[in-house]
Amino acid sequence: MGSKQIAQETFDDAVQENITEFEMDPEEAVREAVQQFESQGVDLSNIVKAVRQPASENGQKQKHEILLTLDSLGRAVADSDLAEMAEQLVVFTDQCKEQLAFRYLAGQNGAYSVVFSACQLASGDRNLMLKAFYTLSAILDGQPDLLDSAGQDLLLHTLKEYRDDAEMTLAGIRCIRHACLKHEQNRQDFVKGGVLPLLTGAIVQHGDSADVVRTASSTLRVMTFDDDIRVPFGHAHDHAKMIVLENDGLRVLIEAAKAFTDNSSVLSELCATLSRLSVRNEFCQEIVDLGGLNFMVALLADCIDHPDVVKQVLSAIRAVAGNDDVKDAIVNAGGTDLIVLAISHHLANPQICEQGCAALCMLALRKPENCNVIMEGGGALAALQAMKAHPREVAVQKQACMLIRNLVSRSRDFSQPILEMGAENLITEARATHRDCDDVAKAALRDLGCKVELRELWTDKNWSSVFGCGKHS
């Protein structure tokens, strides 16, 4: 994707020039403009690639369809015409959902203030409020910067006032989720405003609604993200602790899972959130004590054919295995065999191979007994097969190398069997191909008993040390 940006008007002018100067038809004019700008390295992801609608009789300039709809919505809001507003909200929402470029263009032309005013005007009319909040959610999707403090207050107030209404709760939470993705300040503002107990409360209150549980769980997880590149240090860890310690988040999520034993999408979402909350040793143990590990293992076994679910469960098992006691619980529950099965079953999927190797790596760390179980279950062979299947995937190579090292570092008897599986060539190749693999690959080769060729960068400091001119440690 290109890094250069252009304004929508620049693109529209190029299209119009193609039509008037070169007599192209509209579709051809748009294609030509796209090709022209992309060949110059321009990023067109936020550009509406269509011809503007013809100018109206009253002399207004040409506009894209979504801006014409926004104008109609704005007039309905200004005139307090609730029937027309309801109709235009639906049309505008559908157009916003089509692609980010439409939402972006609308956002650049005052859509947020119009939609916020519509939300205020709809107050007290539940059905109209739902339409307005659906539109707010659509316009915020990918544009969290649009939300202001008044919008935050409106969303929090609505969640409190309509806490018994599943549909209104869902609509409000969707808005908050979009507003918090890749926006650290919004996350912090919502947490300070009391959103965490509202989210956990929604899961408890509407525990029979798959949509509410799934979306509220996902929004809790978003509060633990550190995905805003504009902020050097976020509050992800603090938010995770607050969810667990102040809002009983682990119990709420695990209890919610019991109502959806046949719904893999909800269970996968709950697993993903539990993974993000496993930030302290005692939290990992609490997940096991509350029955979270049992549902993860059962989910992995029942949904082994569903790659999205498998990936989330493996990530969660990897996270809770940071606790040494939990490592043993996972092994005793048959987790190692299922992880190996998942890798083998989805050998073509690099993410599952990465997460599977990482989970086994955690189980093997400082646990010779677990290494025996992993070796007997074919874990080393599965990791090497993953390396062979994905030679260009650095994450797979690193995790597999780390697993091999953990298996042999305290159990030297495993070195020869692993070498006979072809480990040395695969690890050497990973080291040569991926600079990021050098340290872990070198450590794995060393612990396997292989000869390791050191690759040192010779600097002035190295030469000074050789000739006795530098400081010696």
Coordinates of C-alpha atoms in Angstrom, one line a residue:
M1 CA 0.0 0.0 0.0
G2 CA 1.3 3.4 -0.9
S3 CA 2.2 6.0 1.7
K4 CA 1.2 9.1 -0.3
Q5 CA -2.2 10.6 0.2
I6 CA -4.5 12.7 -1.9
A7 CA -7.7 14.5 -1.2
Q8 CA -11.0 13.2 -2.6
E9 CA -11.4 16.3 -4.6
T10 CA -8.0 15.7 -6.4
F11 CA -9.2 12.2 -7.4
D12 CA -12.6 13.5 -8.5
D13 CA -11.0 16.2 -10.6
A14 CA -8.8 13.6 -12.3
V15 CA -11.9 11.5 -13.1
Q16 CA -13.7 14.5 -14.5
E17 CA -10.8 15.4 -16.6
N18 CA -10.8 11.9 -18.1
I19 CA -14.4 12.3 -19.0
T20 CA -14.3 15.8 -20.4
E21 CA -10.8 15.9 -22.0
F22 CA -10.4 12.3 -23.1
E23 CA -14.0 11.5 -23.7
M24 CA -13.9 8.4 -21.5
D25 CA -17.1 6.8 -20.2
P26 CA -17.5 7.1 -16.3
E27 CA -16.4 3.6 -15.4
E28 CA -13.3 3.8 -17.7
A29 CA -12.5 7.3 -16.3
V30 CA -12.5 6.0 -12.7
R31 CA -10.3 2.9 -13.6
E32 CA -7.8 5.2 -15.4
A33 CA -7.6 7.5 -12.4
V34 CA -7.1 4.6 -10.0
Q35 CA -4.3 3.2 -12.2
Q36 CA -2.7 6.6 -12.6
F37 CA -2.5 7.4 -8.8
E38 CA -1.6 3.8 -7.7
S39 CA 1.3 3.8 -10.2
Q40 CA 2.6 6.9 -8.3
G41 CA 2.4 5.0 -5.0
V42 CA -0.7 6.8 -3.7
D43 CA -2.8 5.1 -1.1
L44 CA -6.4 5.2 -2.3
S45 CA -8.0 3.2 0.6
N46 CA -9.8 6.3 1.9
I47 CA -10.9 7.5 -1.6
V48 CA -14.4 6.9 -3.0
K49 CA -13.7 5.5 -6.5
A50 CA -16.9 6.6 -8.2
V51 CA -18.2 9.4 -10.3
R52 CA -19.9 12.2 -8.5
Q53 CA -23.6 12.7 -9.0
P54 CA -24.6 15.3 -11.5
A55 CA -25.1 18.9 -10.3
S56 CA -28.7 19.7 -9.2
E57 CA -30.8 22.4 -10.8
N58 CA -30.3 24.9 -8.0
G59 CA -26.6 25.3 -8.9
Q60 CA -25.1 23.0 -6.2
K61 CA -21.8 21.4 -7.2
Q62 CA -21.6 17.7 -8.0
K63 CA -21.4 15.4 -4.9
H64 CA -20.9 11.7 -4.2
E65 CA -24.1 9.8 -3.3
I66 CA -23.2 9.4 0.4
L67 CA -22.8 13.2 0.8
L68 CA -26.2 13.7 -0.8
T69 CA -27.7 11.3 1.7
L70 CA -25.9 13.1 4.5
D71 CA -27.4 16.4 3.3
S72 CA -30.9 14.8 3.4
L73 CA -30.3 13.5 6.9
G74 CA -29.0 16.9 8.0
R75 CA -32.1 18.6 6.7
A76 CA -34.3 16.1 8.5
V77 CA -32.5 16.7 11.7
A78 CA -32.6 20.5 11.4
D79 CA -36.3 20.3 10.7
S80 CA -37.0 17.8 13.5
D81 CA -38.7 15.6 10.9
L82 CA -38.5 12.3 12.8
A83 CA -40.1 10.2 10.0
E84 CA -37.7 11.5 7.4
M85 CA -34.8 11.2 9.8
A86 CA -35.6 7.6 10.5
E87 CA -35.6 6.8 6.7
Q88 CA -32.4 8.7 6.0
L89 CA -30.6 7.1 9.0
V90 CA -31.2 3.6 7.5
V91 CA -30.0 4.7 4.0
F92 CA -27.0 6.5 5.4
T93 CA -26.1 3.5 7.6
D94 CA -26.2 1.1 4.7
Q95 CA -24.0 3.3 2.6
C96 CA -21.4 3.7 5.5
K97 CA -21.2 -0.1 5.9
E98 CA -20.3 -0.5 2.2
Q99 CA -16.7 0.6 2.6
L100 CA -14.4 2.7 4.7
A101 CA -13.9 5.3 1.9
F102 CA -17.6 6.2 2.2
R103 CA -17.4 6.6 5.9
Y104 CA -14.2 8.6 5.7
L105 CA -15.7 11.0 3.1
A106 CA -18.8 11.5 5.2
G107 CA -16.7 12.0 8.4
Q108 CA -14.7 14.7 6.6
N109 CA -17.9 16.5 5.8
G110 CA -19.5 16.8 9.2
A111 CA -21.3 13.5 9.5
Y112 CA -20.5 13.0 13.2
S113 CA -22.2 16.2 14.3
V114 CA -25.3 15.4 12.3
V115 CA -25.5 11.8 13.6
F116 CA -24.9 12.9 17.2
S117 CA -27.7 15.5 16.8
A118 CA -29.9 12.7 15.5
C119 CA -29.1 10.6 18.6
Q120 CA -30.1 13.5 20.8
L121 CA -33.3 14.2 18.8
A122 CA -34.2 10.5 19.1
S123 CA -34.0 10.5 22.9
G124 CA -37.1 8.8 24.4
D125 CA -38.1 7.0 21.2
R126 CA -36.5 3.6 21.5
N127 CA -36.9 2.5 17.9
L128 CA -35.5 5.7 16.6
M129 CA -32.7 5.6 19.1
L130 CA -31.7 2.2 17.8
K131 CA -31.5 3.5 14.2
A132 CA -29.5 6.5 15.4
F133 CA -27.0 4.3 17.4
Y134 CA -26.7 1.9 14.5
T135 CA -25.6 4.9 12.3
L136 CA -23.2 6.2 15.0
S137 CA -21.6 2.7 15.2
A138 CA -21.2 2.7 11.4
I139 CA -19.6 6.1 11.2
L140 CA -17.2 5.4 14.0
D141 CA -16.0 2.1 12.5
G142 CA -12.4 2.8 11.6
Q143 CA -12.8 6.5 12.6
P144 CA -12.5 6.6 16.5
D145 CA -11.2 10.1 16.4
L146 CA -14.6 11.4 15.5
L147 CA -16.0 10.7 18.9
D148 CA -15.9 13.7 21.4
S149 CA -16.6 13.9 25.1
A150 CA -20.3 14.6 24.6
G151 CA -20.5 11.4 22.5
Q152 CA -18.8 9.5 25.3
D153 CA -21.2 10.8 27.9
L154 CA -24.2 10.0 25.7
L155 CA -23.0 6.4 25.2
L156 CA -22.3 5.8 28.9
H157 CA -25.6 7.4 29.9
T158 CA -27.5 5.2 27.4
L159 CA -25.9 2.0 28.7
K160 CA -26.9 2.9 32.2
E161 CA -30.4 4.0 31.4
Y162 CA -31.2 1.1 29.1
R163 CA -29.2 -1.6 30.9
D164 CA -32.3 -3.9 30.9
D165 CA -32.8 -3.6 27.1
A166 CA -30.6 -6.1 25.3
E167 CA -30.9 -4.4 21.9
M168 CA -30.1 -0.9 23.1
T169 CA -27.2 -2.3 25.2
L170 CA -25.8 -4.1 22.1
A171 CA -26.1 -0.9 20.0
G172 CA -24.3 1.2 22.6
I173 CA -21.5 -1.4 23.2
R174 CA -20.9 -1.6 19.4
C175 CA -20.3 2.1 19.3
I176 CA -17.9 2.0 22.2
R177 CA -16.0 -0.9 20.7
H178 CA -15.5 1.0 17.4
A179 CA -14.5 4.2 19.4
C180 CA -11.8 2.3 21.4
L181 CA -10.1 0.3 18.7
K182 CA -6.7 2.0 18.0
H183 CA -7.6 4.9 20.3
E184 CA -5.9 4.9 23.7
Q185 CA -7.4 8.2 24.9
N186 CA -11.0 7.0 24.2
R187 CA -10.2 3.8 26.1
Q188 CA -8.9 5.7 29.1
D189 CA -11.8 8.1 29.1
F190 CA -14.4 5.3 28.9
V191 CA -12.7 3.4 31.7
K192 CA -12.6 6.5 33.9
G193 CA -16.3 7.0 33.0
G194 CA -17.2 3.6 34.4
V195 CA -17.6 1.5 31.3
L196 CA -16.0 -1.7 32.7
P197 CA -18.8 -2.5 35.2
L198 CA -21.3 -1.7 32.5
L199 CA -19.7 -4.3 30.2
T200 CA -19.4 -7.0 32.7
G201 CA -22.9 -6.2 34.0
A202 CA -24.2 -6.5 30.4
I203 CA -22.8 -10.0 30.1
V204 CA -24.4 -11.0 33.4
Q205 CA -27.7 -9.2 32.7
H206 CA -28.1 -10.6 29.2
G207 CA -26.3 -13.9 29.6
D208 CA -28.8 -15.5 27.2
S209 CA -28.0 -13.2 24.3
A210 CA -25.1 -14.5 22.2
D211 CA -24.7 -11.1 20.5
V212 CA -24.5 -9.2 23.7
V213 CA -22.1 -11.6 25.4
R214 CA -19.9 -11.8 22.3
T215 CA -19.7 -8.1 21.7
A216 CA -19.3 -7.1 25.4
S217 CA -16.5 -9.7 25.8
S218 CA -14.8 -8.3 22.6
T219 CA -15.1 -4.8 23.9
L220 CA -13.5 -5.8 27.3
R221 CA -10.7 -7.2 25.3
V222 CA -10.3 -4.0 23.3
M223 CA -9.8 -2.2 26.6
T224 CA -6.6 -4.3 27.1
F225 CA -5.1 -3.5 23.7
D226 CA -2.0 -1.4 23.1
D227 CA -2.7 -0.6 19.4
D228 CA -2.5 3.2 19.2
I229 CA 0.8 4.0 17.5
R230 CA 0.4 7.6 18.6
V231 CA 0.8 6.7 22.3
P232 CA 4.1 5.3 23.6
F233 CA 2.7 3.8 26.8
G234 CA -0.9 2.8 27.2
H235 CA -2.9 1.5 30.2
A236 CA -3.6 -2.0 28.7
H237 CA -2.1 -3.8 31.8
D238 CA -3.9 -1.6 34.2
H239 CA -7.2 -2.1 32.5
A240 CA -6.8 -5.9 32.5
K241 CA -6.2 -5.8 36.2
M242 CA -9.2 -3.6 36.8
I243 CA -11.4 -6.0 34.8
V244 CA -10.3 -8.9 36.9
L245 CA -9.9 -7.4 40.4
E246 CA -12.6 -4.7 40.5
N247 CA -15.2 -6.3 38.2
D248 CA -14.8 -10.1 38.7
G249 CA -14.1 -10.4 35.0
L250 CA -12.7 -13.9 35.0
R251 CA -15.7 -15.4 36.8
V252 CA -18.2 -13.4 34.6
L253 CA -16.6 -14.7 31.4
I254 CA -16.3 -18.3 32.5
E255 CA -19.8 -18.4 33.8
A256 CA -21.1 -16.9 30.6
A257 CA -19.5 -19.7 28.7
K258 CA -21.7 -22.3 30.4
A259 CA -24.8 -20.9 28.5
F260 CA -23.2 -21.3 25.1
T261 CA -21.7 -24.8 25.0
D262 CA -22.8 -25.3 21.4
N263 CA -21.9 -21.8 20.2
S264 CA -18.3 -21.9 19.1
S265 CA -18.2 -18.2 18.0
V266 CA -19.1 -17.0 21.5
L267 CA -16.8 -19.5 23.2
S268 CA -13.9 -18.4 20.9
E269 CA -14.6 -14.8 21.8
L270 CA -14.6 -15.6 25.5
C271 CA -11.3 -17.5 25.1
A272 CA -9.7 -14.6 23.3
T273 CA -10.6 -12.2 26.2
L274 CA -9.5 -14.6 28.9
S275 CA -6.2 -14.8 27.1
R276 CA -5.8 -11.0 27.3
L277 CA -6.6 -11.0 31.0
S278 CA -4.0 -13.6 31.9
V279 CA -1.5 -11.0 32.8
R280 CA -0.6 -12.2 36.4
N281 CA 0.3 -15.5 37.8
E282 CA -2.7 -15.6 40.1
F283 CA -5.1 -14.7 37.3
C284 CA -3.9 -17.8 35.4
Q285 CA -4.5 -20.0 38.4
E286 CA -8.0 -18.4 39.0
I287 CA -9.0 -19.3 35.4
V288 CA -8.2 -22.9 36.1
D289 CA -10.0 -22.9 39.5
L290 CA -13.1 -21.4 38.0
G291 CA -13.2 -24.1 35.3
G292 CA -11.9 -22.0 32.5
L293 CA -9.2 -24.6 31.5
N294 CA -11.8 -27.4 31.2
F295 CA -13.9 -25.4 28.8
M296 CA -10.9 -24.4 26.7
V297 CA -9.7 -28.0 26.4
A298 CA -13.3 -29.2 25.6
L299 CA -13.6 -26.4 23.0
L300 CA -10.4 -27.4 21.3
A301 CA -11.5 -31.0 21.1
D302 CA -15.0 -30.2 19.8
C303 CA -13.9 -27.5 17.3
I304 CA -10.7 -29.0 16.0
D305 CA -12.0 -28.5 12.4
H306 CA -12.6 -24.7 12.9
P307 CA -9.3 -22.8 12.5
D308 CA -10.4 -19.5 13.9
V309 CA -11.6 -21.2 17.1
V310 CA -8.5 -23.4 17.3
K311 CA -6.2 -20.3 17.0
Q312 CA -8.0 -18.5 19.8
V313 CA -7.9 -21.5 22.2
L314 CA -4.2 -22.1 21.6
S315 CA -3.5 -18.5 22.3
A316 CA -5.5 -18.7 25.6
I317 CA -3.7 -21.9 26.6
R318 CA -0.4 -20.3 25.8
A319 CA -1.3 -17.3 28.0
V320 CA -2.5 -19.3 31.1
A321 CA 0.6 -21.6 30.8
G322 CA 2.7 -18.8 32.1
N323 CA 1.9 -20.2 35.6
D324 CA 4.0 -23.3 36.4
D325 CA 1.1 -25.0 38.3
V326 CA -1.2 -24.4 35.4
K327 CA 1.3 -26.1 33.0
D328 CA 0.8 -29.3 34.9
A329 CA -3.0 -28.9 34.9
I330 CA -3.0 -28.4 31.1
V331 CA -0.9 -31.6 30.6
N332 CA -3.0 -33.6 33.0
A333 CA -6.2 -32.5 31.1
G334 CA -4.8 -33.9 27.9
G335 CA -3.9 -30.5 26.5
T336 CA -0.6 -31.5 24.9
D337 CA -2.1 -34.2 22.7
L338 CA -4.8 -31.8 21.5
I339 CA -2.2 -29.1 20.7
V340 CA -0.2 -31.5 18.7
L341 CA -3.3 -32.7 16.9
A342 CA -4.2 -29.1 16.1
I343 CA -0.8 -28.4 14.6
S344 CA -0.9 -31.5 12.5
H345 CA -4.5 -31.0 11.5
H346 CA -3.9 -27.4 10.4
L347 CA -0.3 -27.7 9.2
A348 CA -1.0 -25.3 6.3
N349 CA -2.1 -22.6 8.7
P350 CA 0.9 -20.6 9.9
Q351 CA -0.9 -18.9 12.8
I352 CA -2.1 -22.1 14.3
C353 CA 1.4 -23.6 13.8
E354 CA 2.9 -20.6 15.6
Q355 CA 0.4 -20.6 18.5
G356 CA 0.6 -24.4 18.8
C357 CA 4.4 -24.4 19.0
A358 CA 4.3 -21.4 21.4
A359 CA 1.8 -23.2 23.7
L360 CA 4.0 -26.4 23.8
C361 CA 7.0 -24.2 24.4
M362 CA 5.4 -22.7 27.5
L363 CA 4.4 -26.2 28.7
A364 CA 8.0 -27.4 28.3
L365 CA 9.6 -24.5 30.1
R366 CA 11.2 -25.6 33.3
K367 CA 9.2 -28.8 33.3
P368 CA 11.2 -32.0 32.3
E369 CA 8.1 -34.2 33.1
N370 CA 6.0 -32.2 30.6
C371 CA 8.8 -32.6 28.1
N372 CA 8.4 -36.3 28.3
V373 CA 4.7 -36.1 27.6
I374 CA 5.3 -33.7 24.6
M375 CA 7.9 -35.9 23.1
E376 CA 5.8 -39.1 23.5
G377 CA 2.9 -37.2 21.9
G378 CA 4.8 -36.2 18.8
G379 CA 5.3 -32.5 19.8
A380 CA 8.8 -32.2 18.5
L381 CA 8.0 -33.9 15.2
A382 CA 4.9 -31.6 14.8
A383 CA 7.1 -28.5 15.4
L384 CA 9.6 -29.6 12.8
Q385 CA 6.9 -30.3 10.3
A386 CA 5.6 -26.8 10.9
M387 CA 9.1 -25.4 10.2
K388 CA 9.3 -27.4 7.0
A389 CA 5.8 -26.2 5.9
H390 CA 6.5 -22.5 6.6
P391 CA 10.1 -21.7 6.0
R392 CA 9.3 -18.0 5.3
E393 CA 7.2 -17.5 8.4
V394 CA 9.6 -16.1 11.0
A395 CA 7.1 -16.4 13.9
V396 CA 6.7 -20.2 13.2
Q397 CA 10.4 -20.7 13.0
K398 CA 11.1 -18.8 16.2
Q399 CA 8.5 -20.6 18.3
A400 CA 9.5 -24.0 17.0
C401 CA 13.2 -23.3 17.7
M402 CA 12.3 -22.2 21.3
L403 CA 10.2 -25.4 21.8
I404 CA 13.1 -27.6 20.6
R405 CA 15.5 -25.8 23.0
N406 CA 13.1 -26.2 26.0
L407 CA 12.6 -29.9 25.2
V408 CA 16.4 -30.6 25.3
S409 CA 17.8 -28.0 27.7
R410 CA 17.0 -30.2 30.8
S411 CA 16.5 -33.5 29.0
R412 CA 19.6 -34.2 26.9
D413 CA 18.4 -37.7 26.1
F414 CA 15.9 -36.1 23.6
S415 CA 18.7 -34.5 21.6
Q416 CA 19.5 -37.6 19.4
P417 CA 15.9 -38.5 18.6
I418 CA 15.2 -34.9 17.6
L419 CA 18.3 -34.7 15.5
E420 CA 17.2 -37.8 13.7
M421 CA 14.0 -36.0 12.8
G422 CA 16.1 -33.5 10.8
A423 CA 16.2 -30.7 13.3
E424 CA 19.7 -29.5 12.6
N425 CA 19.1 -28.6 9.0
L426 CA 15.8 -27.0 9.6
I427 CA 17.1 -24.8 12.5
T428 CA 20.3 -23.9 10.6
E429 CA 18.1 -22.9 7.6
A430 CA 15.9 -20.8 9.9
R431 CA 18.9 -19.1 11.3
A432 CA 20.3 -18.3 7.9
T433 CA 16.9 -17.0 6.5
H434 CA 15.7 -14.9 9.4
R435 CA 17.8 -12.5 11.3
D436 CA 15.3 -12.5 14.1
C437 CA 15.8 -16.2 14.6
D438 CA 19.5 -16.0 15.1
D439 CA 19.6 -16.1 18.9
V440 CA 16.9 -18.7 19.5
A441 CA 18.2 -20.9 16.6
K442 CA 21.8 -20.7 17.9
A443 CA 20.6 -21.7 21.5
A444 CA 18.6 -24.6 20.1
L445 CA 21.6 -25.9 18.1
R446 CA 23.9 -25.5 21.0
D447 CA 21.6 -27.4 23.4
L448 CA 21.1 -30.1 20.8
G449 CA 24.9 -30.6 20.9
C450 CA 25.5 -29.3 17.4
K451 CA 28.5 -27.3 16.4
V452 CA 27.5 -23.6 16.3
E453 CA 29.3 -21.1 14.1
L454 CA 29.3 -17.8 15.9
R455 CA 28.5 -14.7 13.8
E456 CA 29.8 -11.7 15.6
L457 CA 29.7 -8.2 14.2
W458 CA 33.2 -6.8 14.3
T459 CA 33.2 -3.3 15.6
D460 CA 35.8 -0.9 17.0
K461 CA 34.9 -2.3 20.4
N462 CA 35.7 -5.9 19.3
W463 CA 39.1 -4.9 17.9
S464 CA 39.9 -2.9 21.1
S465 CA 39.2 -5.9 23.2
V466 CA 41.4 -8.1 21.0
F467 CA 44.3 -5.7 21.2
G468 CA 43.9 -5.1 24.9
C469 CA 42.7 -1.5 24.5
G470 CA 39.2 -1.9 25.7
K471 CA 37.6 -2.4 29.1
H472 CA 37.4 -6.0 30.3
S473 CA 34.4 -7.3 32.3

